[in-house]
mmCIF file of C-alpha atoms in Angstrom:
data_model
loop_
_atom_site.group_PDB
_atom_site.id
_atom_site.type_symbol
_atom_site.label_atom_id
_atom_site.label_comp_id
_atom_site.label_asym_id
_atom_site.label_seq_id
_atom_site.Cartn_x
_atom_site.Cartn_y
_atom_site.Cartn_z
ATOM 1 C CA UNK A 1 -59.139 51.965 -23.247
ATOM 2 C CA UNK A 2 -58.331 49.482 -25.986
ATOM 3 C CA UNK A 3 -55.168 47.461 -25.943
ATOM 4 C CA UNK A 4 -53.651 45.711 -28.909
ATOM 5 C CA UNK A 5 -51.487 42.670 -28.885
ATOM 6 C CA UNK A 6 -49.408 42.248 -31.994
ATOM 7 C CA UNK A 7 -47.483 39.099 -32.741
ATOM 8 C CA UNK A 8 -45.241 39.209 -35.769
ATOM 9 C CA UNK A 9 -44.141 36.018 -37.429
ATOM 10 C CA UNK A 10 -40.796 36.326 -39.128
ATOM 11 C CA UNK A 11 -37.657 34.261 -39.525
ATOM 12 C CA UNK A 12 -36.289 35.368 -36.146
ATOM 13 C CA UNK A 13 -39.347 34.318 -34.118
ATOM 14 C CA UNK A 14 -39.631 31.017 -35.992
ATOM 15 C CA UNK A 15 -35.965 30.150 -35.513
ATOM 16 C CA UNK A 16 -36.128 31.137 -31.824
ATOM 17 C CA UNK A 17 -39.179 28.903 -31.378
ATOM 18 C CA UNK A 18 -37.416 25.934 -32.971
ATOM 19 C CA UNK A 19 -34.296 26.596 -30.892
ATOM 20 C CA UNK A 20 -36.270 26.677 -27.627
ATOM 21 C CA UNK A 21 -38.160 23.494 -28.553
ATOM 22 C CA UNK A 22 -34.915 21.697 -29.500
ATOM 23 C CA UNK A 23 -33.220 22.827 -26.259
ATOM 24 C CA UNK A 24 -36.226 21.594 -24.267
ATOM 25 C CA UNK A 25 -36.071 18.201 -26.017
ATOM 26 C CA UNK A 26 -32.323 17.941 -25.433
ATOM 27 C CA UNK A 27 -32.599 18.674 -21.729
ATOM 28 C CA UNK A 28 -35.419 16.139 -21.222
ATOM 29 C CA UNK A 29 -34.916 12.424 -20.643
ATOM 30 C CA UNK A 30 -37.305 9.483 -21.011
ATOM 31 C CA UNK A 31 -37.011 7.092 -18.084
ATOM 32 C CA UNK A 32 -38.598 3.626 -17.916
ATOM 33 C CA UNK A 33 -38.493 2.048 -14.470
ATOM 34 C CA UNK A 34 -40.200 -0.541 -12.298
ATOM 35 C CA UNK A 35 -39.932 -1.049 -8.542
ATOM 36 C CA UNK A 36 -37.180 1.556 -8.255
ATOM 37 C CA UNK A 37 -34.973 -0.098 -10.887
ATOM 38 C CA UNK A 38 -34.283 1.956 -14.028
ATOM 39 C CA UNK A 39 -34.445 -0.120 -17.211
ATOM 40 C CA UNK A 40 -34.065 2.638 -19.812
ATOM 41 C CA UNK A 41 -32.982 6.252 -19.647
ATOM 42 C CA UNK A 42 -32.439 8.053 -22.955
ATOM 43 C CA UNK A 43 -32.814 11.538 -24.339
ATOM 44 C CA UNK A 44 -36.377 12.476 -25.218
ATOM 45 C CA UNK A 45 -35.202 13.517 -28.674
ATOM 46 C CA UNK A 46 -33.819 10.006 -29.304
ATOM 47 C CA UNK A 47 -37.013 8.472 -27.913
ATOM 48 C CA UNK A 48 -39.089 10.457 -30.414
ATOM 49 C CA UNK A 49 -36.792 9.446 -33.291
ATOM 50 C CA UNK A 50 -36.965 5.772 -32.251
ATOM 51 C CA UNK A 51 -40.763 6.025 -31.925
ATOM 52 C CA UNK A 52 -41.033 7.419 -35.460
ATOM 53 C CA UNK A 53 -38.647 4.899 -37.036
ATOM 54 C CA UNK A 54 -39.847 1.876 -35.028
ATOM 55 C CA UNK A 55 -43.504 2.476 -34.121
ATOM 56 C CA UNK A 56 -43.815 -1.160 -33.031
ATOM 57 C CA UNK A 57 -41.358 -0.457 -30.187
ATOM 58 C CA UNK A 58 -43.586 2.386 -29.021
ATOM 59 C CA UNK A 59 -46.667 0.142 -29.100
ATOM 60 C CA UNK A 60 -44.858 -2.616 -27.171
ATOM 61 C CA UNK A 61 -43.723 -0.111 -24.514
ATOM 62 C CA UNK A 62 -47.256 1.212 -24.052
ATOM 63 C CA UNK A 63 -48.713 -2.324 -23.823
ATOM 64 C CA UNK A 64 -46.063 -3.346 -21.283
ATOM 65 C CA UNK A 65 -46.821 -0.251 -19.244
ATOM 66 C CA UNK A 66 -50.535 -1.006 -19.185
ATOM 67 C CA UNK A 67 -50.200 -4.692 -18.260
ATOM 68 C CA UNK A 68 -47.167 -4.567 -15.954
ATOM 69 C CA UNK A 69 -45.704 -2.402 -13.220
ATOM 70 C CA UNK A 70 -43.602 -0.214 -15.553
ATOM 71 C CA UNK A 71 -43.463 3.524 -15.051
ATOM 72 C CA UNK A 72 -42.669 5.937 -17.878
ATOM 73 C CA UNK A 73 -41.442 9.361 -16.806
ATOM 74 C CA UNK A 74 -40.101 12.384 -18.646
ATOM 75 C CA UNK A 75 -37.524 14.254 -16.599
ATOM 76 C CA UNK A 76 -36.208 17.674 -17.487
ATOM 77 C CA UNK A 77 -33.015 19.260 -16.204
ATOM 78 C CA UNK A 78 -33.716 22.861 -15.272
ATOM 79 C CA UNK A 79 -30.768 25.197 -15.370
ATOM 80 C CA UNK A 80 -30.541 27.329 -12.256
ATOM 81 C CA UNK A 81 -29.163 30.817 -12.537
ATOM 82 C CA UNK A 82 -26.163 31.629 -10.385
ATOM 83 C CA UNK A 83 -27.572 34.740 -8.779
ATOM 84 C CA UNK A 84 -26.069 35.008 -5.328
ATOM 85 C CA UNK A 85 -27.767 38.292 -4.633
ATOM 86 C CA UNK A 86 -29.044 38.683 -1.128
ATOM 87 C CA UNK A 87 -31.889 40.957 -0.240
ATOM 88 C CA UNK A 88 -31.589 42.902 2.975
ATOM 89 C CA UNK A 89 -34.823 44.346 4.242
ATOM 90 C CA UNK A 90 -34.548 47.458 6.354
ATOM 91 C CA UNK A 91 -37.412 48.458 8.619
#
């Protein structure tokens, strides 16, 4: 039996894709730390904008990370659903 997968590209799917990507960027944070001390914690969206406008800052951060004890992490806040449903199993 043959199965077909059809993916339509229209304005709705494109706008939903951009919305999901923007929401993901907004909920993510760039964190620069060393030895447990946080030096920088900003939104990932702002980090991308700063990296585009000031590429030298991005290069300096990467060089510092390579030659020092800096750690770069991207953290994302995941929204938990408020489902308080309990499952009761009867045997």
